[in-house]
XYZ file of C-alpha atoms in Angstrom:
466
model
C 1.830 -59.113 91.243
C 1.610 -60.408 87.839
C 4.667 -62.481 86.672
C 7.781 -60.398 85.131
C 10.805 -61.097 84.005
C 13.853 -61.258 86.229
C 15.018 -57.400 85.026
C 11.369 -56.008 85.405
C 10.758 -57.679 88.600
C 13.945 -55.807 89.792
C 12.254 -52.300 88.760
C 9.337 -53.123 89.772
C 9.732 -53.771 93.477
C 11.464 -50.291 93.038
C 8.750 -48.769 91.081
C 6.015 -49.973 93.720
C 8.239 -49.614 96.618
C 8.122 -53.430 97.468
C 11.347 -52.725 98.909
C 15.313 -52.075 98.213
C 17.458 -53.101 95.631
C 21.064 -52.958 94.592
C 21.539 -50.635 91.570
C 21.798 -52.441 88.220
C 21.450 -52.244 84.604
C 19.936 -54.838 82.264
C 20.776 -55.907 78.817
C 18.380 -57.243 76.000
C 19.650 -59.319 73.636
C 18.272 -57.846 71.130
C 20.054 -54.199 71.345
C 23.144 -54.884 73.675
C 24.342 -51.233 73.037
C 21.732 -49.288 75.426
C 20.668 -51.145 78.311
C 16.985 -52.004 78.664
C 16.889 -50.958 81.946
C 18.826 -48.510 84.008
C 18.709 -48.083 88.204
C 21.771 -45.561 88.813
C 21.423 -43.271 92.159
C 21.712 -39.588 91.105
C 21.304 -40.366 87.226
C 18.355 -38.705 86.172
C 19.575 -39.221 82.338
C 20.917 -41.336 80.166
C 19.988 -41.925 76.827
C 22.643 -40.420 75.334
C 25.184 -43.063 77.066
C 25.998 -46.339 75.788
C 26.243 -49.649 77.899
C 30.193 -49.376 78.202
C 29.525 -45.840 79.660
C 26.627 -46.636 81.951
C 28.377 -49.409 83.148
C 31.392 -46.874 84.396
C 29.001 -44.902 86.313
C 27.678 -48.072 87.947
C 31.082 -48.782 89.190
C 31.143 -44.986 90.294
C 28.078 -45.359 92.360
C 28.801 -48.785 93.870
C 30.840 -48.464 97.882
C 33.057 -51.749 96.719
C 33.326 -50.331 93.171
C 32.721 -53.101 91.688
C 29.849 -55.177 89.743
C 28.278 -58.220 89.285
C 27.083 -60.195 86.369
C 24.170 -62.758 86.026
C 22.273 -63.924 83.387
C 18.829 -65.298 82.417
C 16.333 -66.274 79.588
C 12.650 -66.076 78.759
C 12.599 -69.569 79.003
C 14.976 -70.397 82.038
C 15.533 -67.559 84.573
C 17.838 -69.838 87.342
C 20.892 -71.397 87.460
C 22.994 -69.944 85.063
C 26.826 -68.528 85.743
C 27.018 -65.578 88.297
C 30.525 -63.448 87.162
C 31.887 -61.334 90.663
C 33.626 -58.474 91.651
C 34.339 -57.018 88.169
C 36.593 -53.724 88.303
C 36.735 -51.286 86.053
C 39.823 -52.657 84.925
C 37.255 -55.644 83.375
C 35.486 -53.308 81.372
C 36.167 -55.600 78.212
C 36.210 -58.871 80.137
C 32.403 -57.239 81.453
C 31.330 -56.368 77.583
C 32.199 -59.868 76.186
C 30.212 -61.680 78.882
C 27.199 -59.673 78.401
C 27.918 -60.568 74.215
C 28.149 -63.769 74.864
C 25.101 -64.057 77.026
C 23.104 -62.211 73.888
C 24.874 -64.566 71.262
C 22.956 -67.047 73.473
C 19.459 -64.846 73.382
C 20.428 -64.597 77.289
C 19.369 -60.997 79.509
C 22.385 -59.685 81.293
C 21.967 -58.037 84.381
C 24.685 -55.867 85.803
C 24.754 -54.834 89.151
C 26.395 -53.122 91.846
C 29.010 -55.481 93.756
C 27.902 -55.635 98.107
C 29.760 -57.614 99.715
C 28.993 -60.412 101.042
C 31.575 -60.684 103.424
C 30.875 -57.667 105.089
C 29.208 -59.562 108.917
C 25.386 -59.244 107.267
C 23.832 -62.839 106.117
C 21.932 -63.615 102.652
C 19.253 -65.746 101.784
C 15.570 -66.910 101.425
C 12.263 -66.219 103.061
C 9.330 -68.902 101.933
C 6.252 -69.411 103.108
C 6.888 -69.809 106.976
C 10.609 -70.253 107.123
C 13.940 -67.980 106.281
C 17.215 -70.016 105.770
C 20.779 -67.846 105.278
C 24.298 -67.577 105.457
C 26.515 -65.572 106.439
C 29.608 -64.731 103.688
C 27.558 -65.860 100.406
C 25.040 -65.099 98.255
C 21.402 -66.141 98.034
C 22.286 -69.018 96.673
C 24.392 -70.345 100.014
C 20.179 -72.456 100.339
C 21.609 -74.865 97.512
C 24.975 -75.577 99.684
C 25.560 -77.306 103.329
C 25.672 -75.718 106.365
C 22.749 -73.000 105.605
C 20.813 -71.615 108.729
C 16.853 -72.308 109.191
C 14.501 -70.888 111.137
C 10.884 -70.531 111.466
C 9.955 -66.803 110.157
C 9.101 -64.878 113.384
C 12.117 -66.396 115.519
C 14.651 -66.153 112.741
C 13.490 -62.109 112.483
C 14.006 -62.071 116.018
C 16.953 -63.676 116.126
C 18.278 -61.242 113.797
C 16.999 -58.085 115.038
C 18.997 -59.187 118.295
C 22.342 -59.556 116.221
C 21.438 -56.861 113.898
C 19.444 -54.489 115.405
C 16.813 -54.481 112.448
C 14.628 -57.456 110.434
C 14.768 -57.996 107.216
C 12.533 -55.685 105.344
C 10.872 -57.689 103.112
C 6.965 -57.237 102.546
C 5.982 -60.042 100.699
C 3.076 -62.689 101.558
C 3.878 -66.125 102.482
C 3.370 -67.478 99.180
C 6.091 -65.482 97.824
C 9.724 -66.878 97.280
C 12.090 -63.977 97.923
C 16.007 -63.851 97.881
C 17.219 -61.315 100.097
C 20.392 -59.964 101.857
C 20.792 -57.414 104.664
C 23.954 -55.657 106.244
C 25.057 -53.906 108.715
C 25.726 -51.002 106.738
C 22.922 -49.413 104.352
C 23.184 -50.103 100.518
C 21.589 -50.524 97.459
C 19.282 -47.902 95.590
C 16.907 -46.880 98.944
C 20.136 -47.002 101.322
C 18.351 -49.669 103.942
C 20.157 -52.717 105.488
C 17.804 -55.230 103.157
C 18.689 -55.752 99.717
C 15.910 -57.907 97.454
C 17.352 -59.945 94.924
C 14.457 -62.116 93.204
C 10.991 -63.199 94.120
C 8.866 -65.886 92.678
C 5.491 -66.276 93.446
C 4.968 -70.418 94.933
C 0.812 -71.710 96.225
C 1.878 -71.507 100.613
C 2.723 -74.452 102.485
C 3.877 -74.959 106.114
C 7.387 -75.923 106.425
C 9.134 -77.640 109.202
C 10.361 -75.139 111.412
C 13.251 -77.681 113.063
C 16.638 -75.659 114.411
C 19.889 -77.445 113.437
C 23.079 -76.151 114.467
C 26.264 -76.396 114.034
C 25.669 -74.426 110.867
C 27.630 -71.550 109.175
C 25.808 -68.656 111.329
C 26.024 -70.264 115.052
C 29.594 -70.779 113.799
C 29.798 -67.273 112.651
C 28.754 -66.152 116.167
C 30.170 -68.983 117.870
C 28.466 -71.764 119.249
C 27.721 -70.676 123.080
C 26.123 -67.959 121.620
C 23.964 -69.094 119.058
C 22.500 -71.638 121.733
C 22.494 -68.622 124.308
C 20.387 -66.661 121.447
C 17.757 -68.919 120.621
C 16.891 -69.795 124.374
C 16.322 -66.160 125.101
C 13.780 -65.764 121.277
C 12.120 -68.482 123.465
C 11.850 -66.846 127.047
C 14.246 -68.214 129.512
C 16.067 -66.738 131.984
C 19.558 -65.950 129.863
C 22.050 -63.501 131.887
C 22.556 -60.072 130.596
C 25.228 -60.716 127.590
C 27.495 -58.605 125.392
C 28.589 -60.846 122.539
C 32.464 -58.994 121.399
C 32.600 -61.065 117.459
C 35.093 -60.939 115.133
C 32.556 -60.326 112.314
C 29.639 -58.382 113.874
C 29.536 -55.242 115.610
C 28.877 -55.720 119.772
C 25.311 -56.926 120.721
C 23.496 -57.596 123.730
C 20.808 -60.036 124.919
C 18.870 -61.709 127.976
C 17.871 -60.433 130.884
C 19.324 -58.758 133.868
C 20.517 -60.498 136.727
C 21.004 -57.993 139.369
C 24.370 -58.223 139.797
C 26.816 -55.836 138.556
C 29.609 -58.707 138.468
C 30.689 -60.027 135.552
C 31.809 -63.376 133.768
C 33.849 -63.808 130.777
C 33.193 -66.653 128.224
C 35.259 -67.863 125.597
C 32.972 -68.976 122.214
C 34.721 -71.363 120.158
C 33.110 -71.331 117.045
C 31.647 -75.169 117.576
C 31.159 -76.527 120.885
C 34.677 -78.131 122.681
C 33.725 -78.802 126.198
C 36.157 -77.222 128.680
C 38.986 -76.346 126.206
C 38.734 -72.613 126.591
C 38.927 -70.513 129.489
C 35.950 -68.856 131.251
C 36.267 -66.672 134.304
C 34.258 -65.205 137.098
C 35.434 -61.810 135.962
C 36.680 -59.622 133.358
C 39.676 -59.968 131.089
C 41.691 -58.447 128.530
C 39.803 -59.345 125.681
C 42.339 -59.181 122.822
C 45.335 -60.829 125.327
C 43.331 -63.607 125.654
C 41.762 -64.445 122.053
C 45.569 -64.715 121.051
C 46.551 -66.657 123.754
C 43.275 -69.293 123.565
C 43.594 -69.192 119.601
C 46.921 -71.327 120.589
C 44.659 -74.271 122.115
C 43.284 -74.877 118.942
C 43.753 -76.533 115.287
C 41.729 -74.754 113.063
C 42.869 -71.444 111.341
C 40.532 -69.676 113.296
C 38.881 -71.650 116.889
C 36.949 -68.689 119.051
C 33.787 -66.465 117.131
C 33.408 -64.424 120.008
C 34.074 -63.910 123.786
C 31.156 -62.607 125.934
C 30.536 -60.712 129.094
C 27.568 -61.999 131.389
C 26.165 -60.468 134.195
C 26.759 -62.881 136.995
C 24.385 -65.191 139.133
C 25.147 -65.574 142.702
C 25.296 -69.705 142.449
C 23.545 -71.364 144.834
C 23.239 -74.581 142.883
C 25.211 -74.953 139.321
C 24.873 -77.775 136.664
C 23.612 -79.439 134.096
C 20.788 -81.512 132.262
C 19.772 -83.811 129.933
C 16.635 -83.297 128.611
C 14.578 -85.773 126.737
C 11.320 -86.277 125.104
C 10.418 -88.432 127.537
C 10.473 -86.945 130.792
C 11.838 -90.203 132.824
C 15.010 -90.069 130.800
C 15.986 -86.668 131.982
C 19.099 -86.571 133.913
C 19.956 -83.384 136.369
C 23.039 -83.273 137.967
C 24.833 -80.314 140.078
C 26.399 -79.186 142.964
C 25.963 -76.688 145.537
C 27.301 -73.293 144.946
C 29.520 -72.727 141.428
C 29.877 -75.780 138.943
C 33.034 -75.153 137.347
C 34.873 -77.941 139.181
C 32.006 -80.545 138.787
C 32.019 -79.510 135.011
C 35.305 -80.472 134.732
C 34.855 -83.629 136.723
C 37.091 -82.476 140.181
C 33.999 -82.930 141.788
C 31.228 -85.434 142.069
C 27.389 -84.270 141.678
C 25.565 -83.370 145.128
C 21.841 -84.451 146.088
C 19.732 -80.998 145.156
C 16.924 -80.095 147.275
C 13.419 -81.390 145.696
C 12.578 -77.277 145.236
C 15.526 -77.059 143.274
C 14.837 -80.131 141.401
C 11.444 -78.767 140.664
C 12.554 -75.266 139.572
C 14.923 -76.859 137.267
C 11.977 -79.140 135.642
C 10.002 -76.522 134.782
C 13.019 -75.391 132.473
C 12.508 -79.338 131.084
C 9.083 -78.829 130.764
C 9.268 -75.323 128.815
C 12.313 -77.355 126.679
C 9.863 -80.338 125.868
C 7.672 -77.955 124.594
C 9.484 -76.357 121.813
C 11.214 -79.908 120.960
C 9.421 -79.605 117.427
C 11.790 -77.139 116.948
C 15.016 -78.196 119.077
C 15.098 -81.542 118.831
C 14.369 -84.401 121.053
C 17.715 -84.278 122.929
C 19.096 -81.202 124.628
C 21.736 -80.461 127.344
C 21.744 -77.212 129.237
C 24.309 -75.787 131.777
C 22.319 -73.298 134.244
C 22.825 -71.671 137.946
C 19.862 -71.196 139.746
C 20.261 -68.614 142.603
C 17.399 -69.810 144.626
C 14.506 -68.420 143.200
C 15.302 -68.532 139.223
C 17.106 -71.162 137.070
C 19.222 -69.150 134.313
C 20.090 -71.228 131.094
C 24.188 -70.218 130.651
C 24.348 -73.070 127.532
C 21.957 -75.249 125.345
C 22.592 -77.954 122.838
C 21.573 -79.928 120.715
C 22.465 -83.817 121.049
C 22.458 -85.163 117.541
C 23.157 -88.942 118.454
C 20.517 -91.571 118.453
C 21.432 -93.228 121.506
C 19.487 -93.641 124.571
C 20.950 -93.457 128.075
C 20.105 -96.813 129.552
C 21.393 -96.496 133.177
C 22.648 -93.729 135.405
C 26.224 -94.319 134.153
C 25.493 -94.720 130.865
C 26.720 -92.235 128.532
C 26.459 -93.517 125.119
C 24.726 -96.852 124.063
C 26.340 -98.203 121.721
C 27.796 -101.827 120.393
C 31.373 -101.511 121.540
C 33.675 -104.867 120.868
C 35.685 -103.635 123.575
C 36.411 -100.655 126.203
C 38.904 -99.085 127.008
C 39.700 -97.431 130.795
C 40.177 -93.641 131.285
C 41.094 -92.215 134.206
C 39.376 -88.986 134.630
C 42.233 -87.375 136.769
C 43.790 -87.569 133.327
C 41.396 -84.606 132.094
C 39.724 -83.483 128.851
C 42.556 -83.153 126.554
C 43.752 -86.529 126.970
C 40.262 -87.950 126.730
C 40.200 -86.026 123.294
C 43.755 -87.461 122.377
C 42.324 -91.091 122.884
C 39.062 -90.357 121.519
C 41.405 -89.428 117.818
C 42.566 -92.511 118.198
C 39.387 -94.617 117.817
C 37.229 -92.577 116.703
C 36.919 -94.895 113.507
C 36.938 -98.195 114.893
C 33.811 -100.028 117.824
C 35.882 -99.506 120.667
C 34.585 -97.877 123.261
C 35.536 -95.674 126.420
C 34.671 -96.696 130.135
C 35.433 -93.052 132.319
C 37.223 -94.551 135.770
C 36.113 -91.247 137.855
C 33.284 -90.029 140.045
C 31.847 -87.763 137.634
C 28.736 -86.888 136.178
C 27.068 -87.751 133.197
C 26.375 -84.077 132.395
C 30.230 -83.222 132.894
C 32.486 -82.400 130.359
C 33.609 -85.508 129.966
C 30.124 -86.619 129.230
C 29.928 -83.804 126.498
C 32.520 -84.750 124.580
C 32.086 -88.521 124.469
C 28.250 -87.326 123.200
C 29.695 -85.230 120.641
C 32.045 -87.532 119.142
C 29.534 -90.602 119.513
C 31.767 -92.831 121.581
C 30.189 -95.717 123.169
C 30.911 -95.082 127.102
C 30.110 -95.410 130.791
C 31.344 -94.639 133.904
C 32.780 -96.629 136.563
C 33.050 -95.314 139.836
């Protein structure tokens, strides 16, 4: 493709069926009384109407009947002031920013309003990576908290939560701005809107996961974890994600068991806060009651439904780069007690052990992508190990010794009974969070526990004490 202007690129992806767009209308500078360029479904004429009137019928045709304004030159097509959700009670406030962009030999595009809030994501495809957001426009890439992903698992990724990839046929040495959603829009009525592309010589990205960002929080954080170890092939249990903000999807594989559990996703990862059962509940009772527990606004994404494993052995791992700092602990049978520290970790049986390296192994392998520190929580039922969580641990620290949780210069510790349980850790972990003391855990506990979680997530320097 040769290189257009913003406006022509627009009509061109439209013209050469490149792809979907959202219907606009484009100003010149030079004659800001008939647009330049006019995209309108079911307007097969218009040159007897004036911008004012065109305008009207673009607020007509739009589902949120509304429009958008942004702006560019010949000379600098980025970064200029995006007006949103004009009415058609703005008519005049709409007419004096598209004057005021010509006074300043600026285009004006106007376009239909889609919202961005409406549970789809936006963002940018390059070379071999997409990045997005959920709630924002393309330009959520120039803000924290974006989304990345190598290309292919980010599309499947999305075709799990969406049911469909973004349709966007460009090369890899294309930059293009897209959005999709869950409902069809824009000119071609497809779930993939194209904003912009720019044409950039290909390079290789890195293709490293980091989450907490805005879409595993969007989903919640269980799931987003749960999601990208099933892109990569593990065992995952059958799972119907119930979101706020998307409608119900399902993932993983089936268990053979027609027995469910119910999980609570908090929308970042709080160790033990929320409830999780062994079988179904009331869905709605029990967001409002668990929304209590919390201090944000909003604390749970999502609750899920798993197909159930029949537990021989339950835990968790540690999973390093190097393979002699991996930690496995469990029990025999269900873990929920030993995850909450009412009950010490058992000696597993070396097949077991074995079964559950292999998942280590397969981890290691994709650690250019997740990281050089991960924890799982799995249930292995004898013959398969099944992945129920997976994190990411962000802090540097190394685990020294078997009791070690976090290494790190502490002028002093202080002792916690673990009989005490998780909320009061967190309580005393508020109050020195900020300062180098540190926590020794008085309990026979794992390291993988709970308690161990949280202290990791908060970067406390602690150990445990028998």
């Amino acid at each position: 493709m040769k290189e257009l202007l913003k406006d022509d690129k627009l009509f061109e992806i439209i013209k050469s069926n490149y792809g979907n767009i959202a219907q606009f209308i484009s100003i010149s500078p030079k004659n800001i009384e008939k647009p330049k360029l006019v995209v309108i479904n079911n307007l097969n004429s218009y040159e007897s109407l004036n911008t004012k009137s065109l305008i009207m019928k673009l607020i007509d045709s739009s589902r949120s009947g509304m429009v958008n304004i942004r702006s560019f030159s010949k000379v600098s097509a980025k970064g200029h002031k995006l007006h949103y959700g004009k009415e058609k009670k703005d008519i005049e406030e709409i007419l004096q920013i598209i004057k005021a962009n010509a006074s300043n030999n600026m285009y004006s595009i106007i376009n239909e309003n889609i919202d961005i809030k409406d549970g789809g994501v936006s963002g940018v495809v390059l070379g071999n990576i997409i990045e997005f957001s959920p709630d924002d426009t393309p330009k959520c890439v120039e803000k924290d908290g974006i989304c990345k992903f190598g290309k292919e698992l980010g599309y499947m990724l999305l075709k799990k939560v969406y049911g469909f990839v973004p349709n966007i046929n460009f090369t890899k040495d294309y930059r293009v701005e897209f959005s999709i959603h869950p409902n069809k829009e824009g000119v071609n009525k497809e779930h993939t809107i194209l904003w912009e592309y720019e044409k950039f010589e290909n390079y290789n990205y890195n293709e490293k996961i980091s989450w907490p960002n805005n879409f595993s929080k969007f989903l919640g954080d269980k799931v987003f974890g749960l999601l990208i170890a099933d892109c990569l092939g593990f065992n995952i249990p059958y799972t119907t994600v119930i979101s706020r903000r998307v409608a119900p999807f399902t993932f993983g594989k089936h268990t053979g068991s027609s027995e469910k559990w119910f999980r609570t996703c908090p929308l970042v990862k709080e160790p033990g806060k929320y409830i999780t059962k062994d079988s179904w509940l009331d869905p709605f009772d029990t967001i409002a009651s668990e929304e209590k527990k919390g201090n944000q606004k909003m604390n749970l994404a999502s609750v899920i439904s798993q197909e159930s494993v029949e537990a021989k052995f339950s835990g968790a791992s540690i999973v390093s780069k190097n393979f002699k700092d991996d930690i496995i602990e469990g029990v025999i049978g269900k873990g929920d007690s030993f995850m909450v520290g009412l009950e010490p970790s058992q000696k597993l049986p070396k097949n077991i052990l074995n079964k559950i390296l292999e998942v280590h192994n397969k981890l290691r392998s994709h650690m250019d992508i997740l990281g050089n520190k991960l924890s799982i929580e799995w249930v292995c039922d004898g013959k398969k190990v099944w992945v129920v969580q997976l994190n990411q641990l962000k802090n540097d620290s190394t685990i020294t010794s078997q009791h070690t949780i976090v290494d790190k210069h502490a002028s002093s510790f202080i002792k916690f009974n673990t009989d005490e349980g998780l909320d009061a850790l967190r309580l005393l972990i508020n109050e020195i969070k900020n300062t180098d003391v540190g926590i020794e855990l008085v309990g026979n506990i794992g390291i993988t526990s709970h308690f161990g979680d949280i202290l990791r997530q908060n970067n406390i320097s602690s150990y445990i004490s028998n």
